[in-house]
């Protein structure tokens, strides 16, 4: 039996049930996923991708993904699907997210349409990372954080705004994920002590305004980052009736230091040296350039801790190794 379309989704997307069908499509570790096919007033086909989840957690997750997709879309519209709606389902418990449909069956051999951007992934990401984040409501300048909580995996992230990047990364990312890891895996005095040494010594040393500068010598400015950009969240395909594009999906955005993106990109790889060279020809590395590798290790640390929180096991060892190395290097003379 074909799945039924929840009335709330039909209403949110302004679809006529008589002209609309839904079918299971793809997969997700945290949700059920579907393809919706409908028609507009002129009889043209309209396609949407829908996620449905259970519980309060799915409502938070989808609200964050909705805001994340549209934060990226507002800057580089060819980089990701647009999100149209999210909210609570009416026919069952849980929540939904409805976005443009991504067709991953398309390949670069297809004829490009007039809406094809012609931009590589490196060009798109460099543009995203070079555009200052919008000023949040109630503030007078861009802030580090995000308007809503987002989820990296199923970990809910604290995105409360801070003016200092070093403070945001120490408190909202490292100390916050330590609490999650200990909640899921038990108290861990060694891990806790290393995280505290890292946040109190290494983070201000590498990320503080007195040290970290842009290539032009100014303080780093918050930009939109995807937040979970590994090879499994990147692909090639078409969005709607557009041409074949390099696209990303399943974002966990924040207004952050642009180099934070490289933590998970380096952790899992899949982007290659040519991508990196093209990216940094367009967007120079921040200063001090000689500390770039250590900053990326520090950003990778968050994802080791997050994977340890979610999956346990060997990710703890990776986190400990990074912290011990950075504390040895930057903790002298404390």
CSV table of C-alpha atoms in Angstrom, one decimal:
chain,number,residue,atom,x,y,z
A,1,UNK,CA,0.0,0.0,0.0
A,2,UNK,CA,1.3,3.4,-1.0
A,3,UNK,CA,2.0,5.8,1.9
A,4,UNK,CA,-0.5,8.6,2.5
A,5,UNK,CA,0.4,12.3,2.4
A,6,UNK,CA,-0.2,14.0,5.7
A,7,UNK,CA,-2.7,16.9,5.3
A,8,UNK,CA,-0.3,19.3,6.9
A,9,UNK,CA,2.3,18.7,4.2
A,10,UNK,CA,-0.3,19.2,1.4
A,11,UNK,CA,-1.4,22.5,3.0
A,12,UNK,CA,2.2,23.8,3.6
A,13,UNK,CA,3.1,23.1,0.0
A,14,UNK,CA,-0.2,24.3,-1.5
A,15,UNK,CA,-0.8,21.0,-3.2
A,16,UNK,CA,-4.0,19.4,-4.4
A,17,UNK,CA,-4.3,15.8,-3.0
A,18,UNK,CA,-6.0,14.7,-6.3
A,19,UNK,CA,-2.9,15.6,-8.3
A,20,UNK,CA,-0.3,14.5,-5.8
A,21,UNK,CA,1.4,11.2,-5.0
A,22,UNK,CA,4.1,10.1,-2.5
A,23,UNK,CA,6.6,7.2,-2.6
A,24,UNK,CA,9.4,6.1,-0.4
A,25,UNK,CA,12.7,7.4,-1.7
A,26,UNK,CA,16.3,7.1,-0.4
A,27,UNK,CA,17.1,6.6,3.2
A,28,UNK,CA,18.2,8.3,6.4
A,29,UNK,CA,19.5,7.1,9.8
A,30,UNK,CA,17.1,9.5,11.6
A,31,UNK,CA,14.0,9.8,9.4
A,32,UNK,CA,11.7,8.2,6.8
A,33,UNK,CA,12.3,9.8,3.4
A,34,UNK,CA,9.9,10.3,0.5
A,35,UNK,CA,9.5,11.8,-3.0
A,36,UNK,CA,6.3,13.8,-3.7
A,37,UNK,CA,5.1,14.3,-7.2
A,38,UNK,CA,2.4,16.8,-8.1
A,39,UNK,CA,1.4,19.4,-10.7
A,40,UNK,CA,1.1,23.1,-10.7
A,41,UNK,CA,-1.8,25.2,-12.2
A,42,UNK,CA,-0.4,24.8,-15.7
A,43,UNK,CA,-0.1,21.1,-15.4
A,44,UNK,CA,3.7,21.1,-15.0
A,45,UNK,CA,5.3,18.4,-12.8
A,46,UNK,CA,6.5,19.5,-9.4
A,47,UNK,CA,8.8,17.4,-7.2
A,48,UNK,CA,9.6,17.6,-3.5
A,49,UNK,CA,11.7,15.7,-1.1
A,50,UNK,CA,10.2,15.1,2.3
A,51,UNK,CA,11.6,13.8,5.6
A,52,UNK,CA,9.4,12.5,8.4
A,53,UNK,CA,10.5,11.7,11.9
A,54,UNK,CA,9.1,10.9,15.3
A,55,UNK,CA,9.2,12.7,18.6
A,56,UNK,CA,10.2,16.1,19.7
A,57,UNK,CA,13.8,15.5,18.6
A,58,UNK,CA,12.6,15.4,14.9
A,59,UNK,CA,10.9,18.7,15.2
A,60,UNK,CA,14.1,20.3,16.5
A,61,UNK,CA,16.2,18.5,13.9
A,62,UNK,CA,14.0,19.6,11.0
A,63,UNK,CA,13.7,23.2,12.1
A,64,UNK,CA,17.5,23.4,12.2
A,65,UNK,CA,17.8,21.8,8.8
A,66,UNK,CA,15.2,24.1,7.3
A,67,UNK,CA,17.0,27.1,8.6
A,68,UNK,CA,20.4,25.7,7.5
A,69,UNK,CA,19.4,24.9,3.9
A,70,UNK,CA,17.9,28.4,3.5
A,71,UNK,CA,20.9,30.1,5.0
A,72,UNK,CA,23.1,28.4,2.3
A,73,UNK,CA,20.5,28.9,-0.4
A,74,UNK,CA,20.3,32.6,0.3
A,75,UNK,CA,24.0,33.0,-0.5
A,76,UNK,CA,24.7,30.3,-3.2
A,77,UNK,CA,21.4,29.1,-4.5
A,78,UNK,CA,22.9,26.4,-6.7
A,79,UNK,CA,24.7,24.8,-3.8
A,80,UNK,CA,21.8,23.1,-2.0
A,81,UNK,CA,18.0,22.5,-2.2
A,82,UNK,CA,15.7,25.2,-1.0
A,83,UNK,CA,13.5,24.2,2.0
A,84,UNK,CA,9.9,25.1,1.8
A,85,UNK,CA,8.3,24.0,5.0
A,86,UNK,CA,8.7,22.1,8.3
A,87,UNK,CA,6.4,21.5,11.2
A,88,UNK,CA,4.3,19.0,13.1
A,89,UNK,CA,2.4,16.3,11.3
A,90,UNK,CA,-1.4,16.2,11.9
A,91,UNK,CA,-2.2,12.5,11.1
A,92,UNK,CA,0.5,11.1,13.4
A,93,UNK,CA,3.0,12.1,16.0
A,94,UNK,CA,6.2,13.6,14.7
A,95,UNK,CA,7.4,16.2,12.3
A,96,UNK,CA,8.3,16.8,8.6
A,97,UNK,CA,10.6,18.8,6.4
A,98,UNK,CA,9.9,19.5,2.7
A,99,UNK,CA,12.6,20.7,0.2
A,100,UNK,CA,13.4,20.8,-3.4
A,101,UNK,CA,13.9,17.3,-4.9
A,102,UNK,CA,17.5,16.4,-5.7
A,103,UNK,CA,17.9,14.1,-8.7
A,104,UNK,CA,21.2,12.3,-8.2
A,105,UNK,CA,20.7,10.1,-11.3
A,106,UNK,CA,21.8,13.0,-13.5
A,107,UNK,CA,25.5,13.2,-14.5
A,108,UNK,CA,27.8,15.8,-16.1
A,109,UNK,CA,27.1,14.3,-19.5
A,110,UNK,CA,23.6,15.7,-19.4
A,111,UNK,CA,22.9,18.9,-21.4
A,112,UNK,CA,23.1,21.9,-19.1
A,113,UNK,CA,20.0,24.0,-18.8
A,114,UNK,CA,19.9,27.8,-18.9
A,115,UNK,CA,19.9,27.8,-15.1
A,116,UNK,CA,23.2,25.8,-14.8
A,117,UNK,CA,25.6,27.9,-12.7
A,118,UNK,CA,28.8,26.6,-14.1
A,119,UNK,CA,30.5,26.9,-10.7
A,120,UNK,CA,32.6,24.2,-9.1
A,121,UNK,CA,32.1,23.0,-5.5
A,122,UNK,CA,35.3,24.9,-4.5
A,123,UNK,CA,34.0,28.1,-6.1
A,124,UNK,CA,30.6,27.8,-4.4
A,125,UNK,CA,32.1,27.0,-1.0
A,126,UNK,CA,34.6,29.8,-1.2
A,127,UNK,CA,31.8,32.2,-2.0
A,128,UNK,CA,29.8,30.9,0.9
A,129,UNK,CA,32.8,31.3,3.2
A,130,UNK,CA,33.6,34.8,2.0
A,131,UNK,CA,30.1,36.3,2.6
A,132,UNK,CA,29.6,37.7,6.1
A,133,UNK,CA,26.7,36.1,8.0
A,134,UNK,CA,23.5,38.2,8.4
A,135,UNK,CA,23.1,40.3,11.6
A,136,UNK,CA,20.8,38.3,13.9
A,137,UNK,CA,17.6,40.0,15.1
A,138,UNK,CA,18.3,42.1,18.2
A,139,UNK,CA,22.0,42.5,17.5
A,140,UNK,CA,23.9,45.3,15.8
A,141,UNK,CA,26.6,43.2,14.1
A,142,UNK,CA,27.2,39.6,12.9
A,143,UNK,CA,27.5,37.1,15.7
A,144,UNK,CA,28.9,33.5,16.1
A,145,UNK,CA,26.0,31.1,16.5
A,146,UNK,CA,22.8,30.5,14.7
A,147,UNK,CA,19.1,31.6,15.1
A,148,UNK,CA,18.0,28.0,16.0
A,149,UNK,CA,19.5,24.8,17.4
A,150,UNK,CA,20.9,22.5,14.8
A,151,UNK,CA,21.7,18.8,14.9
A,152,UNK,CA,25.0,17.2,13.8
A,153,UNK,CA,23.9,13.5,13.5
A,154,UNK,CA,21.4,13.4,16.3
A,155,UNK,CA,23.4,15.7,18.6
A,156,UNK,CA,21.5,18.9,19.3
A,157,UNK,CA,24.0,21.8,19.2
A,158,UNK,CA,23.9,24.9,21.3
A,159,UNK,CA,24.0,27.8,18.9
A,160,UNK,CA,23.4,30.7,21.3
A,161,UNK,CA,25.1,33.8,20.0
A,162,UNK,CA,28.5,35.0,21.2
A,163,UNK,CA,30.7,37.8,19.9
A,164,UNK,CA,33.9,35.9,20.4
A,165,UNK,CA,34.7,32.9,18.1
A,166,UNK,CA,37.1,31.4,20.7
A,167,UNK,CA,34.4,31.6,23.4
A,168,UNK,CA,31.8,30.1,21.1
A,169,UNK,CA,34.0,27.2,20.1
A,170,UNK,CA,35.1,26.5,23.6
A,171,UNK,CA,31.7,26.7,25.3
A,172,UNK,CA,29.1,25.9,22.6
A,173,UNK,CA,31.0,23.2,20.8
A,174,UNK,CA,33.8,21.5,22.9
A,175,UNK,CA,32.3,21.8,26.5
A,176,UNK,CA,28.8,21.2,25.2
A,177,UNK,CA,29.8,18.0,23.3
A,178,UNK,CA,31.7,16.8,26.3
A,179,UNK,CA,28.5,16.9,28.3
A,180,UNK,CA,26.7,14.9,25.6
A,181,UNK,CA,29.5,12.4,25.4
A,182,UNK,CA,29.5,11.8,29.2
A,183,UNK,CA,25.7,11.6,29.2
A,184,UNK,CA,25.8,8.8,26.6
A,185,UNK,CA,29.0,7.0,27.6
A,186,UNK,CA,29.5,7.8,31.3
A,187,UNK,CA,31.7,10.1,33.3
A,188,UNK,CA,35.3,10.2,32.0
A,189,UNK,CA,37.8,12.2,34.1
A,190,UNK,CA,40.6,11.9,31.6
A,191,UNK,CA,38.5,13.1,28.7
A,192,UNK,CA,37.0,15.9,30.9
A,193,UNK,CA,40.4,17.1,32.0
A,194,UNK,CA,41.8,17.1,28.5
A,195,UNK,CA,38.8,19.0,27.1
A,196,UNK,CA,39.2,21.6,29.9
A,197,UNK,CA,42.9,22.0,29.2
A,198,UNK,CA,42.1,22.4,25.5
A,199,UNK,CA,39.3,24.9,26.0
A,200,UNK,CA,41.2,27.0,28.5
A,201,UNK,CA,44.7,27.0,26.9
A,202,UNK,CA,44.7,25.8,23.3
A,203,UNK,CA,41.5,27.5,22.1
A,204,UNK,CA,42.3,31.0,23.2
A,205,UNK,CA,45.9,30.6,22.0
A,206,UNK,CA,44.9,29.5,18.4
A,207,UNK,CA,41.5,31.2,18.0
A,208,UNK,CA,41.6,34.3,20.2
A,209,UNK,CA,41.3,37.7,18.5
A,210,UNK,CA,44.9,38.5,19.5
A,211,UNK,CA,46.2,35.7,17.3
A,212,UNK,CA,43.7,34.6,14.7
A,213,UNK,CA,43.4,37.1,11.8
A,214,UNK,CA,42.1,37.2,8.3
A,215,UNK,CA,44.6,37.3,5.4
A,216,UNK,CA,44.0,41.1,5.4
A,217,UNK,CA,44.8,41.4,9.1
A,218,UNK,CA,41.3,41.9,10.5
A,219,UNK,CA,39.4,39.9,13.0
A,220,UNK,CA,37.6,36.8,11.6
A,221,UNK,CA,34.0,37.5,10.6
A,222,UNK,CA,31.2,34.9,11.1
A,223,UNK,CA,30.1,33.2,7.9
A,224,UNK,CA,27.6,30.4,7.1
A,225,UNK,CA,29.3,27.0,7.3
A,226,UNK,CA,27.6,23.7,6.3
A,227,UNK,CA,28.8,22.2,9.6
A,228,UNK,CA,28.7,18.5,8.6
A,229,UNK,CA,30.4,18.5,5.1
A,230,UNK,CA,31.8,15.1,4.5
A,231,UNK,CA,31.7,13.2,1.2
A,232,UNK,CA,28.4,11.5,2.1
A,233,UNK,CA,26.7,15.0,2.2
A,234,UNK,CA,28.0,16.1,-1.2
A,235,UNK,CA,27.0,14.9,-4.6
A,236,UNK,CA,26.3,15.8,-8.3
A,237,UNK,CA,22.8,16.2,-9.6
A,238,UNK,CA,20.0,18.5,-10.6
A,239,UNK,CA,17.7,20.6,-8.3
A,240,UNK,CA,14.3,20.9,-9.9
A,241,UNK,CA,14.7,21.8,-13.6
A,242,UNK,CA,18.2,23.2,-13.2
A,243,UNK,CA,21.3,21.9,-14.8
A,244,UNK,CA,23.8,19.4,-13.3
A,245,UNK,CA,25.4,20.9,-10.3
A,246,UNK,CA,27.8,20.2,-7.4
A,247,UNK,CA,25.5,20.1,-4.5
A,248,UNK,CA,25.5,19.6,-0.7
A,249,UNK,CA,22.7,18.5,1.6
A,250,UNK,CA,21.9,17.5,5.2
A,251,UNK,CA,23.5,20.7,6.6
A,252,UNK,CA,24.1,21.5,10.3
A,253,UNK,CA,24.8,25.2,9.8
A,254,UNK,CA,26.2,27.9,12.1
A,255,UNK,CA,27.7,31.3,11.7
A,256,UNK,CA,31.3,30.3,12.4
A,257,UNK,CA,34.9,30.7,11.4
A,258,UNK,CA,35.1,29.5,7.8
A,259,UNK,CA,37.9,27.1,8.6
A,260,UNK,CA,35.7,25.2,11.0
A,261,UNK,CA,34.3,23.5,7.8
A,262,UNK,CA,37.7,21.8,7.2
A,263,UNK,CA,37.5,19.8,10.5
A,264,UNK,CA,35.1,17.2,9.2
A,265,UNK,CA,36.3,17.5,5.6
A,266,UNK,CA,39.8,16.5,6.7
A,267,UNK,CA,38.5,13.9,9.2
A,268,UNK,CA,36.8,11.8,6.5
A,269,UNK,CA,38.5,13.1,3.3
A,270,UNK,CA,37.0,12.7,-0.1
A,271,UNK,CA,37.6,16.2,-1.4
A,272,UNK,CA,41.2,15.9,-2.7
A,273,UNK,CA,44.2,18.2,-3.2
A,274,UNK,CA,42.9,19.8,-6.4
A,275,UNK,CA,39.7,20.9,-4.6
A,276,UNK,CA,41.8,22.4,-1.8
A,277,UNK,CA,44.1,24.2,-4.1
A,278,UNK,CA,41.2,25.7,-6.1
A,279,UNK,CA,39.4,26.8,-2.9
A,280,UNK,CA,42.5,28.5,-1.4
A,281,UNK,CA,43.3,30.3,-4.7
A,282,UNK,CA,39.9,32.0,-4.2
A,283,UNK,CA,39.9,32.4,-0.5
A,284,UNK,CA,43.3,32.7,1.2
A,285,UNK,CA,44.1,30.9,4.5
A,286,UNK,CA,43.7,33.0,7.6
A,287,UNK,CA,46.7,34.1,9.7
A,288,UNK,CA,48.9,32.8,11.0
A,289,UNK,CA,49.0,30.5,8.0
A,290,UNK,CA,51.6,28.3,9.6
A,291,UNK,CA,49.0,27.4,12.3
A,292,UNK,CA,46.4,26.3,9.8
A,293,UNK,CA,47.0,22.6,10.2
A,294,UNK,CA,46.7,22.9,14.0
A,295,UNK,CA,43.5,24.9,13.7
A,296,UNK,CA,42.0,22.2,11.5
A,297,UNK,CA,43.0,19.5,14.0
A,298,UNK,CA,41.3,21.6,16.7
A,299,UNK,CA,38.1,21.7,14.6
A,300,UNK,CA,38.4,18.0,13.8
A,301,UNK,CA,38.4,17.4,17.5
A,302,UNK,CA,34.8,18.4,17.8
A,303,UNK,CA,33.7,15.8,15.3
A,304,UNK,CA,35.7,13.0,17.0
A,305,UNK,CA,33.9,14.0,20.3
A,306,UNK,CA,30.6,14.1,18.6
A,307,UNK,CA,31.1,10.7,16.9
A,308,UNK,CA,32.2,9.3,20.3
A,309,UNK,CA,29.0,10.8,21.8
A,310,UNK,CA,26.8,9.1,19.2
A,311,UNK,CA,28.7,5.8,18.5
A,312,UNK,CA,31.1,5.4,21.4
A,313,UNK,CA,34.2,3.2,20.7
A,314,UNK,CA,37.4,4.3,18.9
A,315,UNK,CA,36.4,7.9,18.3
A,316,UNK,CA,37.5,8.6,21.9
A,317,UNK,CA,41.0,7.7,21.1
A,318,UNK,CA,41.2,10.1,18.2
A,319,UNK,CA,39.9,12.9,20.3
A,320,UNK,CA,42.5,12.1,23.1
A,321,UNK,CA,45.3,12.0,20.6
A,322,UNK,CA,44.5,15.4,19.1
A,323,UNK,CA,44.1,17.1,22.5
A,324,UNK,CA,47.3,15.6,23.9
A,325,UNK,CA,49.2,16.8,20.8
A,326,UNK,CA,47.8,20.3,20.9
A,327,UNK,CA,48.2,20.7,24.7
A,328,UNK,CA,51.8,19.6,24.5
A,329,UNK,CA,52.5,22.1,21.7
A,330,UNK,CA,50.6,25.1,23.1
A,331,UNK,CA,50.3,24.4,26.8
A,332,UNK,CA,53.9,25.2,27.7
A,333,UNK,CA,54.4,28.2,30.0
A,334,UNK,CA,50.8,28.2,31.3
